[in-house]
Structures are given as C-alpha cells and as structure tokens.
Coordinates of C-alpha atoms in Angstrom, one line a residue:
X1 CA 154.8 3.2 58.7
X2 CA 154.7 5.4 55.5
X3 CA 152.2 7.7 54.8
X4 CA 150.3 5.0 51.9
X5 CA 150.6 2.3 54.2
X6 CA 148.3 5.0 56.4
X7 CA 146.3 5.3 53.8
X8 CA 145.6 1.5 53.4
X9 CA 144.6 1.0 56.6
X10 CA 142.3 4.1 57.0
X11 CA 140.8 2.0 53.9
X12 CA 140.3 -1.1 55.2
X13 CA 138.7 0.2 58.4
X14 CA 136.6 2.3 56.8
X15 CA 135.4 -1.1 54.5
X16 CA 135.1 -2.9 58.1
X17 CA 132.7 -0.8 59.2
X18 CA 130.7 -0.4 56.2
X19 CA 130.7 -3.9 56.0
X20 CA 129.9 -4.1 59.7
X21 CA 126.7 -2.4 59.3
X22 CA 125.0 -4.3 56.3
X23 CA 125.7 -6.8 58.5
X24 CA 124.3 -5.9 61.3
X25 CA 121.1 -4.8 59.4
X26 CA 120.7 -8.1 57.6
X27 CA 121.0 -9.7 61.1
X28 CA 118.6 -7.1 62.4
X29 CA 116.4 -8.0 59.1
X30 CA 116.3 -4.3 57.9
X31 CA 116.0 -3.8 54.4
X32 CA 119.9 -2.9 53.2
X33 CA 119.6 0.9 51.7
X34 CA 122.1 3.9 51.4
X35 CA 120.2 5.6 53.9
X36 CA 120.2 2.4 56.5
X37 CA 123.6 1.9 55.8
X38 CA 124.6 5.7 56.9
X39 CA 122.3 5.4 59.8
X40 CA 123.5 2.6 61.0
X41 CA 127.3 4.2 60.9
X42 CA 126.3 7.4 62.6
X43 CA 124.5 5.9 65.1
X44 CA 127.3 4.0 66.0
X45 CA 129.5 7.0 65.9
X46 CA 127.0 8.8 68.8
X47 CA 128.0 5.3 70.6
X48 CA 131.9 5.2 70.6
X49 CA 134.3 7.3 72.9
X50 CA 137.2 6.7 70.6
X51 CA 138.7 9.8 68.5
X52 CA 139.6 8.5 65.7
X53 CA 137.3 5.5 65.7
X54 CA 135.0 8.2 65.2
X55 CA 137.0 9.6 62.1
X56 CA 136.4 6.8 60.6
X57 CA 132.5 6.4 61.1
X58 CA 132.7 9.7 59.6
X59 CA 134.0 9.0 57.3
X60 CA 132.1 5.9 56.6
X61 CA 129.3 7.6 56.4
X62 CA 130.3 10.2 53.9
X63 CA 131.4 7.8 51.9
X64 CA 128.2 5.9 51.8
X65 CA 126.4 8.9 51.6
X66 CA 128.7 10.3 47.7
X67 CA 128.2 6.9 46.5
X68 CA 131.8 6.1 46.3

C-alpha cells in the first residue's frame, strides 16, 4: 500500500464517521448542527480504546469543526 492509497482510506474513514454521527443524531432526533456533529464524534472518541480509531475521531472532529 502506497502512501495516497493511505491517504484515501484515512479519507473515507474519516467520511464514515462523520456520516455515522448525523446519523446517529437523526435517529436520536437531535437537531443536525456543526456543534452536534463534533460532539457526537468526541464523545465517541472518550468511548473507543483503539489508537488510531481515535486519530481518526480526531480528526473528524477538527474537520467538522474548520468547516472543511
């Protein structure tokens, strides 16, 4: 695996789990904000043991949070 290939898949698991939590709030019926959205992800984050899984809620999050 090359370094872009990397890249994609940091990508797309960073989309799941943005994706994952306007889900999860619309099943939740919470009103679908930037600021529930980055909630959602950290508070997640506090819940997995996983490293990297981590990173990428991070991530996530900062993303969400600059609007990107």
């Amino acid at each position: 695996m090359d370094r872009d290939e990397l890249e994609e898949d940091r990508a797309a698991f960073i989309a799941g789990e943005i994706g994952g939590a306007v889900v999860s709030l619309i099943a939740n019926g919470i009103v679908i904000s930037r600021d529930a959205i980055v909630d959602s992800l950290e508070a997640k984050r506090r819940t997995v043991g996983n490293v990297i899984h981590k990173g990428v809620l991070r991530d996530a999050a900062a993303m969400v949070r600059k609007g990107q």
